[in-house]
């Protein structure tokens, strides 16, 4: 159902790759809510993915760009303003990649060149994006800029590796730039800490399927889906949240405030082997 929350607004969605992508879902919902948008991803992603099909579906233009290139990002904003007919009202940063994760490097054996790449693609690109937009005066007053994060930015999650560092930096950029852009142009900048979501990027994290199941059992409302995340993004792009900025907003079914749930404890107990039980079958807690 559409509520026309974004009627007359213009937006840019970075990172839509395929139908699994949260960015893909956000793009569909934004247009459904009355917005006009452009789409952007890397040249290779545009060639290898199905974003052109999404663009055709939404009557949108795809602007290929390397998100680590200031020149490319400036072109995205300039071309978007030209195509959409004015300044931009909302932007989504849904970009992340770690060569260390892909190469199965552990956190105590990182390749530092790869770490630099992880940070540049997954976090510094957000700063470059915002800085480019600000210098071009490309965002309307009361505009909204969002990036997708994860709770590993603030808690330790085995296997998330240097992406945790990248997400922590991403959230810091939202706070620091949120102050500056808010003070000068009333532009909001926030991050959304989403539940584990089965996407192409997420599948690169070792044990993602187990993490997804664990989080779902822990969360009183269960994991938030990509479609539900898209709904949340739409609200954050809308005029209903004009005074929300510099925040990391948890969208995780309550996972971030749970220590242990009954469902998770029950599953844990079933998995305890006999060596951790006494002669009466009761668990010996360490």
CSV table of C-alpha atoms in Angstrom, one decimal:
chain,number,residue,atom,x,y,z
A,1,UNK,CA,0.0,0.0,0.0
A,2,UNK,CA,1.3,3.5,-0.9
A,3,UNK,CA,0.9,6.5,1.4
A,4,UNK,CA,2.6,9.0,-0.9
A,5,UNK,CA,5.3,9.6,1.7
A,6,UNK,CA,7.8,10.6,-0.9
A,7,UNK,CA,5.6,12.3,-3.4
A,8,UNK,CA,7.5,14.9,-5.4
A,9,UNK,CA,10.9,13.9,-3.9
A,10,UNK,CA,14.1,13.0,-5.7
A,11,UNK,CA,16.5,10.4,-4.5
A,12,UNK,CA,19.7,8.4,-5.3
A,13,UNK,CA,20.0,4.7,-4.3
A,14,UNK,CA,23.6,3.4,-4.2
A,15,UNK,CA,24.2,-0.4,-4.1
A,16,UNK,CA,21.2,-2.1,-5.7
A,17,UNK,CA,22.6,-5.3,-7.2
A,18,UNK,CA,19.8,-7.9,-7.5
A,19,UNK,CA,16.4,-8.7,-6.0
A,20,UNK,CA,18.1,-9.8,-2.7
A,21,UNK,CA,19.6,-6.4,-2.1
A,22,UNK,CA,18.1,-4.2,0.5
A,23,UNK,CA,18.9,-1.2,-1.8
A,24,UNK,CA,16.8,-2.9,-4.5
A,25,UNK,CA,13.8,-3.1,-2.1
A,26,UNK,CA,14.3,0.5,-1.0
A,27,UNK,CA,14.3,1.7,-4.7
A,28,UNK,CA,11.1,-0.1,-5.4
A,29,UNK,CA,9.4,1.3,-2.3
A,30,UNK,CA,10.7,4.8,-2.9
A,31,UNK,CA,9.1,4.9,-6.4
A,32,UNK,CA,5.9,3.3,-5.0
A,33,UNK,CA,5.7,6.1,-2.5
A,34,UNK,CA,5.9,8.8,-5.3
A,35,UNK,CA,9.6,9.5,-5.6
A,36,UNK,CA,11.7,9.8,-8.7
A,37,UNK,CA,15.1,8.2,-8.4
A,38,UNK,CA,18.4,7.3,-10.0
A,39,UNK,CA,20.4,4.2,-9.3
A,40,UNK,CA,24.2,3.8,-8.9
A,41,UNK,CA,26.6,0.9,-8.6
A,42,UNK,CA,30.1,0.0,-9.8
A,43,UNK,CA,30.5,-0.5,-13.5
A,44,UNK,CA,31.2,-4.2,-13.1
A,45,UNK,CA,28.1,-4.6,-10.9
A,46,UNK,CA,26.0,-2.8,-13.5
A,47,UNK,CA,27.4,-5.2,-16.1
A,48,UNK,CA,27.2,-8.4,-14.0
A,49,UNK,CA,24.0,-7.7,-11.9
A,50,UNK,CA,20.4,-7.1,-12.9
A,51,UNK,CA,20.2,-3.4,-11.9
A,52,UNK,CA,19.4,-2.4,-15.5
A,53,UNK,CA,16.2,-4.5,-15.2
A,54,UNK,CA,15.3,-2.6,-12.0
A,55,UNK,CA,15.9,0.7,-13.8
A,56,UNK,CA,13.6,-0.3,-16.6
A,57,UNK,CA,11.0,-1.4,-14.1
A,58,UNK,CA,11.1,1.9,-12.2
A,59,UNK,CA,11.7,4.1,-15.2
A,60,UNK,CA,15.0,5.2,-13.7
A,61,UNK,CA,18.5,5.9,-15.0
A,62,UNK,CA,21.5,3.9,-13.9
A,63,UNK,CA,24.7,5.9,-13.3
A,64,UNK,CA,27.7,3.7,-13.0
A,65,UNK,CA,30.2,4.9,-10.5
A,66,UNK,CA,33.1,3.7,-8.3
A,67,UNK,CA,32.0,4.9,-4.9
A,68,UNK,CA,35.7,5.4,-3.8
A,69,UNK,CA,36.1,8.0,-6.6
A,70,UNK,CA,35.2,11.5,-5.8
A,71,UNK,CA,35.0,12.4,-9.5
A,72,UNK,CA,32.6,9.5,-10.1
A,73,UNK,CA,30.4,10.5,-7.1
A,74,UNK,CA,30.3,14.1,-8.2
A,75,UNK,CA,29.1,12.9,-11.6
A,76,UNK,CA,26.4,10.9,-10.0
A,77,UNK,CA,25.0,13.9,-8.2
A,78,UNK,CA,25.3,16.2,-11.2
A,79,UNK,CA,23.7,13.7,-13.6
A,80,UNK,CA,21.0,12.9,-11.0
A,81,UNK,CA,20.0,16.6,-10.6
A,82,UNK,CA,19.9,16.9,-14.4
A,83,UNK,CA,17.8,13.8,-14.9
A,84,UNK,CA,15.5,14.3,-12.0
A,85,UNK,CA,15.1,18.0,-12.5
A,86,UNK,CA,16.4,19.5,-9.3
A,87,UNK,CA,18.2,19.0,-6.0
A,88,UNK,CA,18.2,15.6,-4.3
A,89,UNK,CA,16.0,14.9,-1.2
A,90,UNK,CA,17.3,11.6,-0.1
A,91,UNK,CA,20.3,9.3,-0.6
A,92,UNK,CA,20.9,5.6,0.4
A,93,UNK,CA,24.4,4.2,0.9
A,94,UNK,CA,24.2,0.5,0.8
A,95,UNK,CA,27.8,-0.4,0.0
A,96,UNK,CA,30.1,-2.8,1.7
A,97,UNK,CA,32.9,-5.3,0.8
A,98,UNK,CA,35.9,-6.8,2.5
A,99,UNK,CA,38.7,-8.5,0.6
A,100,UNK,CA,39.9,-10.0,4.0
A,101,UNK,CA,36.5,-11.6,4.5
A,102,UNK,CA,36.4,-12.9,1.0
A,103,UNK,CA,39.9,-14.4,1.4
A,104,UNK,CA,39.0,-15.9,4.8
A,105,UNK,CA,41.7,-13.9,6.6
A,106,UNK,CA,41.1,-13.9,10.3
A,107,UNK,CA,41.1,-10.7,12.3
A,108,UNK,CA,44.5,-11.4,13.8
A,109,UNK,CA,46.0,-12.0,10.4
A,110,UNK,CA,44.7,-9.2,8.3
A,111,UNK,CA,46.2,-8.0,5.1
A,112,UNK,CA,46.6,-4.2,5.7
A,113,UNK,CA,46.2,-3.3,2.1
A,114,UNK,CA,43.0,-5.2,2.0
A,115,UNK,CA,41.9,-3.5,5.2
A,116,UNK,CA,42.4,-0.2,3.5
A,117,UNK,CA,40.2,-1.3,0.7
A,118,UNK,CA,37.6,-2.5,3.1
A,119,UNK,CA,37.5,0.9,4.9
A,120,UNK,CA,37.5,2.9,1.6
A,121,UNK,CA,34.7,1.0,0.0
A,122,UNK,CA,32.5,0.3,3.0
A,123,UNK,CA,32.9,3.6,5.0
A,124,UNK,CA,35.1,6.3,3.6
A,125,UNK,CA,32.9,6.2,0.5
A,126,UNK,CA,30.1,7.4,2.7
A,127,UNK,CA,32.2,10.5,3.7
A,128,UNK,CA,33.2,11.1,0.0
A,129,UNK,CA,29.5,10.8,-1.0
A,130,UNK,CA,28.3,13.3,1.6
A,131,UNK,CA,31.3,15.7,1.0
A,132,UNK,CA,30.7,15.6,-2.7
A,133,UNK,CA,27.0,16.4,-2.3
A,134,UNK,CA,27.7,19.2,0.1
A,135,UNK,CA,30.3,20.9,-2.1
A,136,UNK,CA,27.9,20.7,-5.0
A,137,UNK,CA,25.0,21.9,-2.9
A,138,UNK,CA,23.1,18.9,-4.3
A,139,UNK,CA,20.9,18.1,-1.3
A,140,UNK,CA,17.7,20.0,-0.6
A,141,UNK,CA,17.1,21.5,2.9
A,142,UNK,CA,15.5,18.9,5.2
A,143,UNK,CA,17.0,16.2,3.0
A,144,UNK,CA,17.8,12.7,4.4
A,145,UNK,CA,21.0,10.6,4.0
A,146,UNK,CA,21.0,7.0,5.2
A,147,UNK,CA,23.6,4.3,5.4
A,148,UNK,CA,23.1,0.6,6.3
A,149,UNK,CA,25.1,-0.6,9.3
A,150,UNK,CA,25.3,-3.7,11.6
A,151,UNK,CA,25.5,-4.2,15.3
A,152,UNK,CA,29.0,-5.6,14.9
A,153,UNK,CA,30.1,-2.0,14.8
A,154,UNK,CA,29.5,-1.9,18.6
A,155,UNK,CA,29.6,-5.6,19.6
A,156,UNK,CA,32.0,-8.4,18.8
A,157,UNK,CA,30.7,-10.9,16.3
A,158,UNK,CA,33.0,-13.7,15.4
A,159,UNK,CA,33.8,-13.8,11.7
A,160,UNK,CA,32.5,-10.3,10.9
A,161,UNK,CA,36.2,-9.3,10.8
A,162,UNK,CA,37.3,-5.9,9.5
A,163,UNK,CA,33.8,-5.1,8.4
A,164,UNK,CA,33.1,-4.4,12.0
A,165,UNK,CA,35.7,-1.6,11.9
A,166,UNK,CA,34.2,-0.3,8.7
A,167,UNK,CA,30.7,-0.2,10.2
A,168,UNK,CA,32.0,1.6,13.3
A,169,UNK,CA,33.7,4.2,11.0
A,170,UNK,CA,30.5,4.5,9.0
A,171,UNK,CA,28.4,5.3,12.1
A,172,UNK,CA,31.0,7.8,13.2
A,173,UNK,CA,30.9,9.6,9.9
A,174,UNK,CA,27.1,9.9,10.2
A,175,UNK,CA,27.5,11.6,13.6
A,176,UNK,CA,30.3,13.9,12.6
A,177,UNK,CA,28.9,15.0,9.2
A,178,UNK,CA,25.3,15.0,10.6
A,179,UNK,CA,26.3,17.8,12.9
A,180,UNK,CA,27.8,19.9,10.2
A,181,UNK,CA,25.2,19.3,7.5
A,182,UNK,CA,22.3,19.6,10.0
A,183,UNK,CA,23.6,22.9,11.3
A,184,UNK,CA,24.1,24.4,7.8
A,185,UNK,CA,21.4,22.9,5.7
A,186,UNK,CA,19.0,21.0,8.0
A,187,UNK,CA,20.1,17.8,6.3
A,188,UNK,CA,19.7,14.6,8.4
A,189,UNK,CA,22.3,11.8,8.4
A,190,UNK,CA,21.6,8.5,10.1
A,191,UNK,CA,22.6,4.9,10.0
A,192,UNK,CA,20.3,1.9,10.3
A,193,UNK,CA,21.6,-1.2,12.1
A,194,UNK,CA,19.7,-3.9,10.3
A,195,UNK,CA,19.2,-7.6,11.3
A,196,UNK,CA,21.3,-10.2,9.6
A,197,UNK,CA,19.8,-10.3,6.1
A,198,UNK,CA,20.4,-12.9,3.4
A,199,UNK,CA,21.9,-10.8,0.7
A,200,UNK,CA,24.7,-11.3,-1.8
A,201,UNK,CA,27.1,-9.3,0.4
A,202,UNK,CA,26.0,-11.0,3.6
A,203,UNK,CA,26.6,-14.5,2.1
A,204,UNK,CA,30.3,-13.6,2.1
A,205,UNK,CA,30.5,-13.6,5.9
A,206,UNK,CA,31.5,-17.0,7.3
A,207,UNK,CA,28.6,-18.7,9.2
A,208,UNK,CA,26.1,-16.2,8.0
A,209,UNK,CA,23.3,-18.8,8.0
A,210,UNK,CA,24.0,-19.7,11.6
A,211,UNK,CA,24.2,-16.1,12.6
A,212,UNK,CA,20.8,-15.4,10.9
A,213,UNK,CA,19.2,-18.3,12.8
A,214,UNK,CA,20.7,-17.3,16.1
A,215,UNK,CA,19.6,-13.7,15.8
A,216,UNK,CA,16.1,-14.8,14.8
A,217,UNK,CA,15.8,-17.0,17.9
A,218,UNK,CA,17.2,-14.2,20.1
A,219,UNK,CA,14.9,-11.4,18.8
A,220,UNK,CA,11.5,-11.2,20.3
A,221,UNK,CA,10.1,-10.0,17.0
A,222,UNK,CA,12.4,-12.1,14.9
A,223,UNK,CA,14.8,-10.8,12.2
A,224,UNK,CA,13.7,-7.8,10.2
A,225,UNK,CA,13.4,-8.6,6.5
A,226,UNK,CA,14.8,-6.7,3.6
A,227,UNK,CA,11.3,-5.5,2.7
A,228,UNK,CA,10.8,-4.3,6.3
A,229,UNK,CA,14.1,-2.5,6.2
A,230,UNK,CA,13.0,-0.8,3.0
A,231,UNK,CA,9.8,0.4,4.8
A,232,UNK,CA,11.9,1.9,7.6
A,233,UNK,CA,14.2,3.6,5.1
A,234,UNK,CA,11.1,5.2,3.5
A,235,UNK,CA,10.0,6.6,6.8
A,236,UNK,CA,13.5,8.0,7.4
A,237,UNK,CA,13.4,9.7,3.9
A,238,UNK,CA,10.0,11.2,4.6
A,239,UNK,CA,9.0,14.5,6.2
A,240,UNK,CA,7.8,12.5,9.3
A,241,UNK,CA,11.4,12.3,10.7
A,242,UNK,CA,12.7,15.8,10.1
A,243,UNK,CA,14.2,16.0,13.6
A,244,UNK,CA,16.0,12.7,13.6
A,245,UNK,CA,19.7,12.9,12.9
A,246,UNK,CA,23.1,11.7,13.9
A,247,UNK,CA,21.5,8.4,15.1
A,248,UNK,CA,22.3,4.8,14.7
A,249,UNK,CA,18.8,3.3,14.6
A,250,UNK,CA,18.4,-0.4,15.4
A,251,UNK,CA,16.0,-2.3,13.1
A,252,UNK,CA,16.6,-5.8,14.4
A,253,UNK,CA,13.5,-7.1,16.1
A,254,UNK,CA,14.8,-6.2,19.5
A,255,UNK,CA,18.1,-8.3,19.2
A,256,UNK,CA,20.3,-5.3,20.3
A,257,UNK,CA,18.7,-5.3,23.8
A,258,UNK,CA,18.5,-9.0,24.4
A,259,UNK,CA,21.0,-10.9,26.6
A,260,UNK,CA,19.4,-14.4,26.2
A,261,UNK,CA,16.0,-15.4,24.9
A,262,UNK,CA,14.0,-18.5,25.9
A,263,UNK,CA,14.2,-19.8,22.3
A,264,UNK,CA,17.9,-19.4,22.1
A,265,UNK,CA,18.5,-21.0,25.5
A,266,UNK,CA,16.3,-24.0,24.6
A,267,UNK,CA,18.3,-24.5,21.4
A,268,UNK,CA,21.5,-24.2,23.4
A,269,UNK,CA,20.5,-26.8,25.9
A,270,UNK,CA,19.5,-29.3,23.2
A,271,UNK,CA,23.0,-28.9,21.7
A,272,UNK,CA,24.9,-29.6,25.0
A,273,UNK,CA,26.8,-32.9,24.7
A,274,UNK,CA,26.9,-35.5,27.5
A,275,UNK,CA,30.4,-34.4,28.7
A,276,UNK,CA,28.9,-31.2,30.0
A,277,UNK,CA,26.2,-33.0,32.0
A,278,UNK,CA,26.2,-34.7,35.3
A,279,UNK,CA,25.1,-38.2,36.1
A,280,UNK,CA,21.5,-37.0,36.3
A,281,UNK,CA,21.6,-35.4,32.9
A,282,UNK,CA,21.7,-31.9,34.3
A,283,UNK,CA,23.9,-29.3,32.5
A,284,UNK,CA,27.1,-28.4,34.3
A,285,UNK,CA,27.6,-24.7,33.8
A,286,UNK,CA,31.1,-23.4,33.6
